[in-house]
Amino acid sequence: MMRRLTALLLAGSLPFAATAQDAASDATRTAQAEIAKRLPLSDARDEANVMRGKLAEIPGGVIQTADGKTVWDRRPYEFLNRAEAPDTVNPSLWRQARLDAVHGLFEVAPGKIWQVRGYDISVMTIIRGKTGWIVVDPLLSEEAAAASWKLFADTVEAKSGKRPIKAVIFSHSHSDHFGGVGGIVTPEQAKAEKIRVIAPHGFSEEATSENVLAGGAMGRRALYMFGAILPPGERGQVDTGLGPKLSSGTIGYMEPTETLSDKGGELTIDGLVFEFLDAGGTEAPSEFVFYIPAYKALHTTEVVTHTLHNVLTLRGAQVRDALRWSKVIDAMLLKWGGKAEVAMASHHWPTWGAGEVTSLLANQRDAYRYVHDRTLFLANRGATLHELADQTAEAPVQAGDFSTRGYYGTLNHDMKATYQRYFGWWDGNPANFNPLPPEQSAPKYVALAGGADKLLAAGRAALEAGDYRWAAELLNKLVFAQPDNKEARAALASAYDQLGYQAESGAWRNYYLAGAASLRGNAVEAATSNGQSRSFVSAIPTAVFFDALATRFDAAKGSAIRGSFQFVLPDSRESVAVVVGGGVEFPRYGITDPAPTATVTIDRRILDEAMMGRAQFPALIQSGAIRIDGDRMAFLSWFAMHPPADPRFNVVVP
Ligand SMILES: [Zn+2]
C-alpha cells in the first residue's frame, strides 16, 4: 500500500476525490471589473487586424494524424465565442484569447504574403518569390504544418497555380518555429530541389541543445505553464497569451544550409531582397528579424509581438536581456520605421500602416526598457527580488497599447528576471542565504502558528478577505508540512483558483489553475507533450548527449565507481571517453583512452533509437547492436547508475 501511495504521489495525481473548482469570489469579480474599466476595451483595431484578409479555414480547427490522433482541435474552445468575459477570466486575457482563437489562412499583402494562423501556438508565413514560395517558421509540429500548408495550397495555389518551395527561413531557435518543417518539405526533397534553409548564426547548437540538459524539469513546468494538464473552459485553459496552445504532433528538425552572421546583412532569396538584423540574445539566443523592401513588410519574429514577452519564461530557461531587447527594437525603428507598411511576427496577427507600425515598435521598445530601467532604479536603492514589482506601477505605454500588456511575460516576473540577470537568485539578505528547505521549515511554521487548525483558519480568513497571495503563502506551508491534509489542499486550491482567474497572463493563469487541479487530483496527467522525430533526435550533438547522460548519473549510489568507458560510434565516426570517479562522470568528446575499463561500440543511429524509447539496452546488447569489449560487468553496473527521472514529479506538494 505504501508503495502504491508513493507511486501515486510521484504521479502527481493523489488519491483525493476530484472536486470542483470554485466560482469567482466577490474580490475576484471586483478585480475583473476594475481592469475592464481601466483598459480601452472598445479599441477595435486588433479585432479588425486579426480578421483582415481572411481567405479560408480548416473546418472546426481540427487537425488529425494519418492514424487518427488529434493534434489540434478548436471545438472545445467554442466557449470563447462570447464577447463578454466570464467572471472567472481576466477580461484583458479574455480579449487576447478571443484574438488568438481566430484561425485560418490570411492575406497579409495581397498576392505577396500570406499567414496561416490559429493552428499551433505559432504562426507560419508564406512569401511569394520570383519563381516559388519562401516559407517562414513552419510551426511546432509536422502535422500542424502539413495541414496549414494544405490549406494554403488548396486556396492560393488552387487559384494562382502550383509553385515550388524555394526557401525555408527559421527566424529563431525555438522549436515552435522549426519543429514542423518535415510537414512541408522532406529532407530528400530539400536536398534534391536545393531548397535553401536560412537561419540566424548559432541556430543548430541552440535549437538542438537548449532543452536537452534541463529538459526534464522544463517539460514538467511547461505542462503547467501552457495549461496542457487543464481542460479547456471558463475555469480552465483559455489561451497561453502567446497563442492558443501547443499542437501535440511530431517535432522534427532540418539543418540550415546557410546562416546569417551577427552583423545581419542582405540576402536575395528567390529574386527577392531581404534585409536582416541580428536579434540573438533577446527572446532567443539565436534570432533575427528581417525586412523585405519590395513588399514594405517587416518580420519582427518574436522580438515584437502582441504581448510583453518573457524575460524569463515560467517553464525555466536562461534569463534574457531586456536592455538588449529594447535596443534591437530601437534599431528596427531606426532602420525601417516609416518605411514598413506592415509588421508581422512569429505569433499573433499583423499590424498595418506605417504610423501604426512605428508606434507598435516604439511602445514595445519602451516596455522592455521600462522593465530594465525600473528594476535597476529600484535595486540601486535597495529593493530586492520580491519587492520590485509591488513598488512599480504599470508602464505608461501599457495603459493604451494592448501589445505591451503582460499576456505571456509580465512586468512582475520580467523585473524579477532582470534582477536575477544582474544579481542572481539571492536578495542580499543573510537570512535568505541558506534558509531551511521548505519541507523542513513548514512543520516549524505550523507549530509556531499553534497547530494545523490555527494555520488553516488563518489561511481561510485570508481567503475570506480576498487576500489570496497571503492565503497561498500560509496554506502552502501547511500543505508542505501535511501533504495529506485534505482541508489544507482544498483551501490552497481555492486560493490558486482566484489568483488564476484574476491573472492577465495566460501563463500565470495556467500555472495557478494547474496547481489547483493538481491539489484536487484533477490534473489531466495523460495530456503530455509531443513526440520527437528522428530528424530532431539525430541532430542533437553527440557531445551534448553524453553531457545529458552525465546529469543522470546517480552520484549517491555510484560514488565508489571508478573507471573509463570508451564509446566508439562507427556510423558517425565519433568517439567519447567517459572518465568516472569521485561521484562524477566526465565525457571527453573526440578522445580515445588507450586503456579503458571497457570499450562500447554502438552506432549513433542505435543511440537515437534508445533515446526515442524505441529500443532497450538489454535487448540491444543481446542482439549484438551494442558490442562491449573489456570489463563487461563494470560497464553494466556503471550504466545501471543512470536511473530515468520520473517526468511527472510533484510541483505544488512536496
Ligand atoms: Zn515562439
XYZ file of C-alpha atoms and ligand atoms in Angstrom:
655
model
C 0.000 0.000 0.000
C 2.806 2.366 0.939
C 4.473 1.525 -2.337
C 1.324 2.238 -4.251
C 0.796 5.501 -2.435
C 4.343 6.548 -3.245
C 3.746 5.731 -6.890
C 0.585 7.804 -6.864
C 2.385 10.643 -5.150
C 5.049 10.511 -7.810
C 2.413 10.554 -10.487
C 1.164 13.839 -9.061
C -2.377 12.540 -9.034
C -3.041 11.955 -5.381
C -5.829 9.712 -4.221
C -8.076 12.667 -3.472
C -11.545 12.640 -4.913
C -11.751 15.012 -7.848
C -13.529 18.118 -6.626
C -14.977 21.082 -8.409
C -13.306 24.413 -8.818
C -14.594 27.457 -7.014
C -16.765 30.135 -8.582
C -15.269 33.603 -8.884
C -15.292 35.300 -5.456
C -16.558 38.823 -4.810
C -12.972 40.043 -4.609
C -12.227 38.476 -7.990
C -15.337 39.948 -9.595
C -14.333 43.373 -8.266
C -10.804 42.967 -9.635
C -12.123 41.933 -13.076
C -14.483 44.923 -13.184
C -11.678 47.261 -12.178
C -9.352 46.183 -15.004
C -12.194 46.186 -17.539
C -12.932 49.795 -16.597
C -9.304 50.841 -16.782
C -8.475 49.441 -20.250
C -9.654 50.757 -23.631
C -11.538 47.532 -24.399
C -13.623 49.314 -27.046
C -10.493 49.862 -29.194
C -11.329 47.534 -32.092
C -8.127 47.839 -34.166
C -6.787 44.424 -33.187
C -10.163 42.813 -33.879
C -10.079 44.303 -37.381
C -6.460 43.285 -37.968
C -6.930 39.703 -36.816
C -9.719 39.192 -39.399
C -8.162 41.212 -42.210
C -7.569 39.286 -45.438
C -9.132 36.037 -44.275
C -9.407 33.598 -47.188
C -10.223 30.189 -45.745
C -10.147 27.998 -42.642
C -9.858 24.367 -41.594
C -13.391 23.338 -40.566
C -13.697 23.185 -36.777
C -9.978 23.787 -36.490
C -9.421 20.036 -36.319
C -6.093 18.503 -37.359
C -5.512 14.768 -37.109
C -2.625 12.482 -37.942
C -2.900 9.764 -40.572
C -3.600 7.238 -37.794
C -6.372 9.348 -36.285
C -4.552 11.045 -33.402
C -5.819 14.577 -32.804
C -3.036 17.171 -32.720
C -5.292 20.241 -32.778
C -8.977 20.752 -32.047
C -10.651 24.103 -31.524
C -14.156 22.736 -30.966
C -13.783 22.597 -27.154
C -12.928 26.312 -27.288
C -16.271 27.463 -28.672
C -16.960 28.981 -25.257
C -14.664 31.818 -26.410
C -17.299 32.928 -28.929
C -18.951 35.020 -26.237
C -17.724 38.627 -26.386
C -18.178 39.348 -22.694
C -15.662 37.788 -20.340
C -16.957 35.372 -17.707
C -16.050 36.400 -14.170
C -13.540 33.546 -13.967
C -11.296 35.049 -16.674
C -9.462 38.355 -16.568
C -11.274 40.489 -19.198
C -7.990 41.582 -20.759
C -6.834 37.960 -21.143
C -10.288 37.027 -22.476
C -9.848 39.634 -25.198
C -6.422 38.229 -26.088
C -7.706 34.633 -26.066
C -10.503 35.539 -28.493
C -7.994 37.185 -30.836
C -5.650 34.177 -30.641
C -8.567 31.830 -31.296
C -9.196 33.224 -34.786
C -7.878 30.639 -37.211
C -7.412 30.363 -40.923
C -5.408 31.460 -43.937
C -4.947 35.214 -44.256
C -3.639 37.503 -46.965
C -1.125 39.886 -45.365
C -0.080 41.680 -48.563
C -2.349 40.821 -51.491
C -0.660 38.395 -53.867
C 2.637 38.671 -51.947
C 2.422 37.473 -48.335
C 0.081 35.083 -46.515
C -0.091 33.727 -42.980
C -1.664 30.596 -41.574
C -2.693 31.340 -38.008
C -4.513 29.602 -35.184
C -3.356 26.019 -35.865
C -0.484 25.985 -33.404
C 0.889 28.308 -30.732
C 2.876 29.990 -33.529
C 2.254 31.403 -36.999
C 3.535 30.313 -40.432
C 4.226 32.955 -43.071
C 4.425 32.301 -46.823
C 6.096 34.840 -49.106
C 5.934 34.931 -52.915
C 9.369 34.921 -54.534
C 10.173 35.310 -58.240
C 9.634 31.637 -59.043
C 8.285 29.950 -55.923
C 7.464 30.226 -52.223
C 9.555 31.253 -49.243
C 8.189 29.718 -46.043
C 8.943 31.376 -42.706
C 8.629 29.417 -39.432
C 6.791 26.169 -40.216
C 5.174 25.753 -36.767
C 5.908 23.338 -33.899
C 4.678 20.034 -35.246
C 4.820 18.352 -38.622
C 1.115 17.535 -38.601
C 0.074 21.152 -37.883
C 2.466 22.432 -40.564
C 1.234 19.914 -43.153
C -2.411 20.836 -42.524
C -1.580 24.547 -42.708
C 0.322 24.078 -45.950
C -2.574 22.108 -47.405
C -4.937 24.958 -46.551
C -2.609 27.351 -48.397
C -2.205 25.032 -51.391
C -5.935 24.324 -51.643
C -6.723 28.030 -51.543
C -3.907 30.083 -53.077
C -2.173 27.536 -55.313
C -5.509 26.173 -56.495
C -6.233 29.631 -57.883
C -2.889 31.009 -58.994
C -1.003 27.831 -59.840
C 1.346 25.437 -58.116
C 4.867 26.705 -57.398
C 7.832 25.079 -55.686
C 9.094 25.923 -52.194
C 12.404 27.682 -52.867
C 13.473 28.516 -49.328
C 12.605 27.957 -45.677
C 13.506 30.600 -43.114
C 13.855 29.679 -39.429
C 13.623 33.044 -37.671
C 14.902 31.733 -34.341
C 15.960 28.673 -32.421
C 12.740 27.818 -30.537
C 11.077 24.615 -31.685
C 7.653 26.214 -32.292
C 9.225 27.781 -35.396
C 11.112 24.890 -36.958
C 9.705 21.640 -35.478
C 7.055 21.325 -38.202
C 9.421 21.682 -41.155
C 9.057 17.995 -42.054
C 5.361 18.653 -42.682
C 6.096 20.908 -45.654
C 9.350 19.526 -47.110
C 11.099 16.208 -46.650
C 14.880 16.155 -46.200
C 15.187 14.265 -49.520
C 13.118 16.877 -51.327
C 15.112 19.710 -49.756
C 18.318 18.113 -50.994
C 17.082 17.186 -54.451
C 15.449 20.549 -55.123
C 18.270 22.530 -53.456
C 15.833 24.293 -51.139
C 17.656 26.968 -49.162
C 17.246 26.702 -45.395
C 18.197 30.024 -43.826
C 18.667 30.658 -40.092
C 20.471 33.018 -37.711
C 24.006 32.189 -36.536
C 24.215 29.684 -33.691
C 20.903 28.157 -34.754
C 21.902 24.472 -34.848
C 23.552 24.495 -31.411
C 20.709 26.355 -29.729
C 17.873 24.541 -31.485
C 19.086 21.058 -30.668
C 20.781 21.608 -27.308
C 18.753 24.203 -25.407
C 16.255 21.774 -23.938
C 18.353 18.624 -23.719
C 20.266 19.040 -20.457
C 17.407 20.560 -18.431
C 14.594 19.097 -20.500
C 13.030 17.008 -17.719
C 12.211 19.873 -15.385
C 11.440 22.274 -18.226
C 8.981 19.829 -19.723
C 7.190 19.388 -16.412
C 6.964 23.117 -15.777
C 5.845 23.685 -19.379
C 2.831 21.431 -18.810
C 1.763 23.791 -16.014
C 2.617 26.981 -17.869
C 0.858 26.117 -21.126
C -2.075 24.552 -19.267
C -1.725 21.217 -21.047
C -2.819 19.450 -17.855
C -6.010 21.564 -17.691
C -9.251 21.009 -19.536
C -10.306 23.927 -21.776
C -13.008 26.091 -20.262
C -14.020 29.268 -18.490
C -12.471 27.818 -15.337
C -9.660 26.108 -17.231
C -7.296 26.712 -20.133
C -8.309 29.619 -22.370
C -5.048 30.716 -24.014
C -1.321 30.894 -23.373
C -1.094 34.624 -24.042
C 1.291 33.964 -26.937
C -1.101 31.758 -28.878
C -3.935 29.319 -28.187
C -1.837 26.334 -27.068
C 0.859 23.956 -28.278
C -0.038 21.493 -31.009
C 0.634 17.933 -29.941
C 2.242 16.389 -33.007
C 5.749 15.378 -34.005
C 8.690 17.744 -33.613
C 11.374 17.477 -36.269
C 14.407 19.389 -37.447
C 16.272 20.365 -40.584
C 19.842 21.611 -40.713
C 20.175 25.125 -42.187
C 22.071 25.384 -45.462
C 23.192 28.918 -44.595
C 23.213 31.243 -41.599
C 23.360 34.999 -41.207
C 26.194 36.424 -39.112
C 25.785 38.664 -36.080
C 26.226 41.577 -38.480
C 22.927 40.741 -40.186
C 23.121 41.789 -43.833
C 21.268 41.321 -47.091
C 20.275 38.174 -48.969
C 18.479 37.765 -52.251
C 16.112 34.849 -51.817
C 14.293 33.636 -54.922
C 14.831 37.029 -56.522
C 13.579 38.983 -53.513
C 15.875 41.159 -51.372
C 15.735 40.565 -47.616
C 17.457 42.853 -45.082
C 18.359 41.051 -41.853
C 19.068 42.416 -38.380
C 20.596 40.150 -35.738
C 18.461 39.781 -32.609
C 20.357 36.991 -30.838
C 20.190 37.291 -27.052
C 16.768 38.904 -26.961
C 13.857 36.487 -26.973
C 16.033 33.586 -28.124
C 19.798 33.038 -28.099
C 19.744 32.694 -31.893
C 17.313 35.018 -33.652
C 16.957 37.582 -36.441
C 14.310 39.951 -37.775
C 14.038 40.973 -41.433
C 12.551 43.474 -43.828
C 11.503 42.973 -47.463
C 11.850 46.377 -49.158
C 9.907 45.395 -52.311
C 6.889 44.457 -50.166
C 7.468 47.087 -47.442
C 6.991 44.240 -44.962
C 8.773 43.804 -41.634
C 9.022 40.425 -39.891
C 9.604 41.176 -36.210
C 9.971 37.469 -35.378
C 9.361 37.129 -31.620
C 11.102 40.342 -30.637
C 7.896 42.336 -31.152
C 4.583 40.524 -30.730
C 1.219 41.461 -29.245
C 2.314 40.825 -25.684
C 5.021 41.823 -23.253
C 7.174 38.744 -23.691
C 9.134 36.733 -21.144
C 12.484 37.967 -19.922
C 12.362 34.656 -18.071
C 9.797 32.054 -19.030
C 7.952 30.222 -16.239
C 8.923 26.859 -17.755
C 12.512 27.809 -16.990
C 15.293 28.962 -19.323
C 18.403 31.043 -19.088
C 17.453 34.607 -18.299
C 17.143 37.027 -21.233
C 18.330 40.597 -21.611
C 15.623 43.287 -21.500
C 18.163 46.018 -22.274
C 19.404 44.381 -25.481
C 15.796 43.569 -26.343
C 14.820 47.245 -26.208
C 17.919 48.223 -28.217
C 17.186 45.745 -31.003
C 13.644 47.142 -31.270
C 15.058 50.644 -31.469
C 17.439 49.521 -34.224
C 14.402 48.218 -36.140
C 12.678 51.529 -35.616
C 15.682 53.480 -36.918
C 16.162 51.207 -39.948
C 12.622 50.574 -41.046
C 10.304 52.879 -39.080
C 8.250 54.975 -41.502
C 9.074 52.568 -44.373
C 7.376 49.378 -43.216
C 3.696 49.303 -44.192
C 3.078 46.068 -42.312
C 4.703 44.371 -39.327
C 4.147 40.644 -38.877
C 5.605 38.286 -36.309
C 6.054 34.614 -35.457
C 2.989 34.795 -33.201
C -0.247 36.815 -33.255
C -1.651 38.951 -36.088
C -0.001 41.669 -38.210
C -0.168 45.438 -37.751
C -0.794 47.543 -40.877
C 0.029 51.164 -41.641
C 3.406 52.906 -41.391
C 2.272 55.035 -38.456
C 0.797 52.070 -36.601
C 3.956 50.013 -37.153
C 6.122 52.845 -35.860
C 4.097 53.267 -32.697
C 3.996 49.489 -32.147
C 7.800 49.397 -32.282
C 8.217 52.473 -30.090
C 5.806 51.210 -27.449
C 7.338 47.743 -27.393
C 10.824 49.242 -27.080
C 9.678 51.383 -24.187
C 8.037 48.463 -22.407
C 11.270 46.410 -22.318
C 13.308 49.482 -21.443
C 10.896 50.176 -18.583
C 11.328 46.627 -17.268
C 15.084 47.030 -17.328
C 15.471 50.558 -16.009
C 12.817 50.377 -13.267
C 14.464 47.201 -11.949
C 17.861 48.849 -11.649
C 16.430 52.160 -10.430
C 14.844 50.318 -7.507
C 17.599 47.743 -6.976
C 20.189 50.506 -6.707
C 18.020 51.995 -3.965
C 17.829 48.740 -2.047
C 14.729 46.974 -3.402
C 15.123 43.212 -3.725
C 13.656 40.393 -5.765
C 10.250 40.191 -4.115
C 9.880 43.930 -3.527
C 10.484 45.306 -7.026
C 7.200 44.510 -8.683
C 4.971 45.720 -5.854
C 6.826 49.031 -5.885
C 6.344 49.537 -9.610
C 3.317 50.932 -11.407
C 2.416 49.693 -14.878
C 4.491 51.215 -17.668
C 2.719 54.255 -19.144
C 2.531 52.547 -22.576
C 0.660 49.617 -21.023
C -2.389 51.776 -20.320
C -3.100 52.384 -24.002
C -1.308 49.739 -26.075
C -2.575 46.199 -25.599
C 0.526 44.780 -27.306
C 2.627 45.782 -24.284
C 0.418 44.132 -21.667
C 1.541 41.067 -19.763
C -0.315 38.249 -21.524
C 2.706 35.962 -21.592
C 5.563 37.675 -19.783
C 4.508 40.142 -17.097
C 6.047 43.318 -15.752
C 6.143 41.492 -12.414
C 8.209 38.454 -13.373
C 10.208 40.272 -16.062
C 11.505 42.638 -13.362
C 12.377 39.677 -11.145
C 14.161 38.125 -14.105
C 16.112 41.311 -14.729
C 17.074 41.381 -11.052
C 18.261 37.801 -11.455
C 20.290 38.736 -14.538
C 22.285 41.265 -12.559
C 22.258 39.879 -9.020
C 21.358 36.206 -9.173
C 18.926 34.272 -7.036
C 19.859 35.842 -3.686
C 18.300 39.064 -2.430
C 21.358 40.037 -0.386
C 19.741 39.354 2.989
C 21.725 36.767 5.018
C 18.510 35.289 6.436
C 17.773 34.147 2.909
C 21.238 32.944 2.033
C 20.770 29.447 3.371
C 17.228 29.000 4.668
C 15.848 25.613 5.658
C 14.318 23.655 2.752
C 10.507 24.103 2.563
C 9.795 20.604 3.819
C 11.850 21.256 6.973
C 10.632 24.760 7.731
C 6.943 24.093 7.017
C 6.275 21.929 10.123
C 8.032 24.542 12.276
C 5.738 27.246 10.896
C 2.738 25.041 11.644
C 3.930 24.583 15.238
C 4.597 28.303 15.538
C 1.083 29.092 14.309
C -0.292 26.956 17.153
C -1.047 23.881 15.083
C -2.576 22.892 11.774
C -6.102 24.017 12.688
C -4.974 27.522 13.560
C -2.892 27.849 10.402
C -5.779 26.549 8.322
C -8.122 29.048 9.985
C -5.692 31.882 9.234
C -5.474 30.719 5.611
C -9.235 30.601 5.313
C -9.546 34.047 6.879
C -7.144 35.370 4.240
C -9.270 33.686 1.544
C -12.371 35.282 3.013
C -10.677 38.682 2.927
C -9.687 38.209 -0.727
C -6.009 38.291 0.273
C -5.120 35.374 -1.988
C -1.363 35.849 -2.138
C -1.172 35.720 1.662
C -3.597 32.798 1.762
C -1.377 30.907 -0.686
C 1.721 31.607 1.378
C 0.119 30.376 4.611
C -1.628 27.358 3.143
C 1.408 26.301 1.122
C 3.280 25.961 4.447
C 0.547 23.722 5.784
C 0.433 21.580 2.644
C 4.212 21.166 2.722
C 4.011 20.132 6.378
C 0.982 17.887 5.890
C 0.603 16.895 2.230
C -2.300 14.578 3.079
C -4.318 17.294 4.827
C -7.386 17.426 2.587
C -8.750 20.651 4.007
C -5.433 22.413 3.583
C -5.174 21.222 -0.001
C -8.717 22.345 -0.769
C -8.145 25.774 0.765
C -4.857 26.235 -1.099
C -6.566 25.167 -4.329
C -9.198 27.835 -3.677
C -6.503 30.496 -3.366
C -4.906 29.319 -6.633
C -8.313 29.375 -8.358
C -8.861 33.048 -7.590
C -5.265 34.014 -8.379
C -5.629 32.194 -11.706
C -8.986 33.787 -12.518
C -7.574 37.246 -11.855
C -4.328 36.782 -13.803
C -3.958 38.744 -17.021
C -1.115 36.493 -18.143
C -2.156 33.219 -19.749
C 0.990 31.636 -18.340
C 0.186 32.753 -14.771
C -3.414 31.656 -15.081
C -2.413 28.247 -16.374
C 0.217 27.778 -13.689
C -2.147 28.685 -10.833
C -5.050 26.636 -12.186
C -2.801 23.657 -12.918
C -1.582 23.922 -9.312
C -5.180 23.897 -8.080
C -6.070 20.967 -10.343
C -3.074 19.028 -9.109
C -4.020 19.678 -5.442
C -7.534 18.421 -6.141
C -6.368 15.395 -8.100
C -7.945 16.839 -11.258
C -4.823 17.316 -13.339
C -5.019 15.673 -16.744
C -1.711 13.854 -16.430
C -2.047 11.985 -19.694
C -2.064 15.195 -21.702
C 1.655 15.174 -22.236
C 3.635 16.668 -24.944
C 4.996 15.999 -28.337
C 6.823 13.125 -29.919
C 10.246 13.893 -31.303
C 11.048 12.702 -34.758
C 14.302 11.056 -35.726
C 15.322 14.245 -37.559
C 15.308 16.143 -34.242
C 16.905 13.468 -32.052
C 19.647 12.711 -34.571
C 20.520 16.421 -34.743
C 21.417 16.529 -31.029
C 25.221 16.703 -30.939
C 26.819 13.564 -29.515
C 28.812 15.657 -27.013
C 25.551 17.134 -25.673
C 24.033 13.684 -25.456
C 26.878 12.486 -23.210
C 26.678 15.656 -21.092
C 22.990 14.905 -20.633
C 23.816 11.305 -19.669
C 26.225 12.639 -17.014
C 23.384 14.667 -15.436
C 21.571 11.360 -14.893
C 24.470 9.743 -13.027
C 23.369 8.717 -9.520
C 26.319 10.089 -7.534
C 24.974 8.873 -4.187
C 24.932 5.236 -5.283
C 27.787 5.387 -7.736
C 30.345 7.351 -5.735
C 32.659 4.319 -5.440
C 32.708 3.583 -9.159
C 35.986 4.327 -10.913
C 36.826 3.590 -14.470
C 36.947 4.758 -18.016
C 34.403 3.764 -20.610
C 35.286 4.244 -24.224
C 32.410 4.766 -26.639
C 33.000 4.199 -30.326
C 30.260 5.298 -32.745
C 31.185 3.752 -36.115
C 28.439 5.292 -38.254
C 29.123 8.870 -37.170
C 32.880 8.255 -36.794
C 32.869 9.706 -33.290
C 34.443 8.637 -30.030
C 33.812 9.656 -26.446
C 35.843 8.570 -23.433
C 33.824 8.776 -20.217
C 36.035 9.051 -17.133
C 34.175 8.003 -13.971
C 35.232 8.642 -10.380
C 34.554 10.786 -7.335
C 30.805 10.821 -7.911
C 31.024 12.366 -11.362
C 31.497 11.203 -14.889
C 33.344 13.366 -17.349
C 32.764 12.762 -21.054
C 35.768 13.663 -23.210
C 34.454 14.122 -26.711
C 36.762 13.104 -29.540
C 39.244 11.428 -27.185
C 40.358 7.807 -27.272
C 41.506 6.300 -23.984
C 44.468 3.908 -24.587
C 43.479 1.667 -21.657
C 39.758 1.861 -20.975
C 37.891 -0.323 -18.473
C 35.600 -1.306 -21.303
C 35.007 -0.295 -24.902
C 31.435 0.031 -26.112
C 30.742 0.036 -29.834
C 27.347 1.396 -30.800
C 26.087 3.238 -33.848
C 24.820 6.748 -33.212
C 21.697 5.620 -35.081
C 21.088 2.974 -32.382
C 21.679 5.538 -29.630
C 18.923 7.633 -31.223
C 16.579 4.646 -31.181
C 17.270 4.191 -27.460
C 16.735 7.918 -26.810
C 13.378 7.820 -28.560
C 12.417 4.803 -26.418
C 12.172 2.544 -29.471
C 14.922 0.217 -28.262
C 16.047 -1.030 -24.850
C 19.673 -1.513 -23.905
C 19.462 -5.138 -22.696
C 17.814 -6.174 -25.958
C 20.357 -4.195 -27.956
C 23.221 -5.928 -26.160
C 21.623 -9.297 -26.726
C 21.072 -8.645 -30.428
C 24.661 -7.513 -30.878
C 23.672 -3.946 -31.804
C 25.871 -2.921 -28.878
C 29.259 -4.595 -28.522
C 31.107 -4.491 -25.202
C 34.806 -5.390 -25.018
C 36.796 -5.451 -21.800
C 35.176 -5.484 -18.344
C 31.577 -6.044 -19.325
C 30.305 -6.217 -15.723
C 31.960 -2.917 -14.817
C 30.276 -1.250 -17.781
C 26.866 -2.727 -16.991
C 26.957 -1.769 -13.328
C 28.091 1.765 -14.218
C 25.454 2.107 -16.886
C 22.750 0.967 -14.439
C 23.630 4.046 -12.353
C 21.635 6.326 -14.689
C 18.068 5.945 -13.452
C 15.477 7.720 -15.590
C 13.834 10.732 -13.957
C 10.081 10.498 -13.450
C 8.784 13.289 -15.693
C 5.630 13.652 -13.564
C 7.263 14.920 -10.384
C 5.270 16.996 -7.917
C 5.190 20.752 -8.200
C 2.676 22.087 -5.658
C 3.137 19.438 -2.970
C 6.411 18.111 -1.511
Zn 7.618 31.161 -30.448
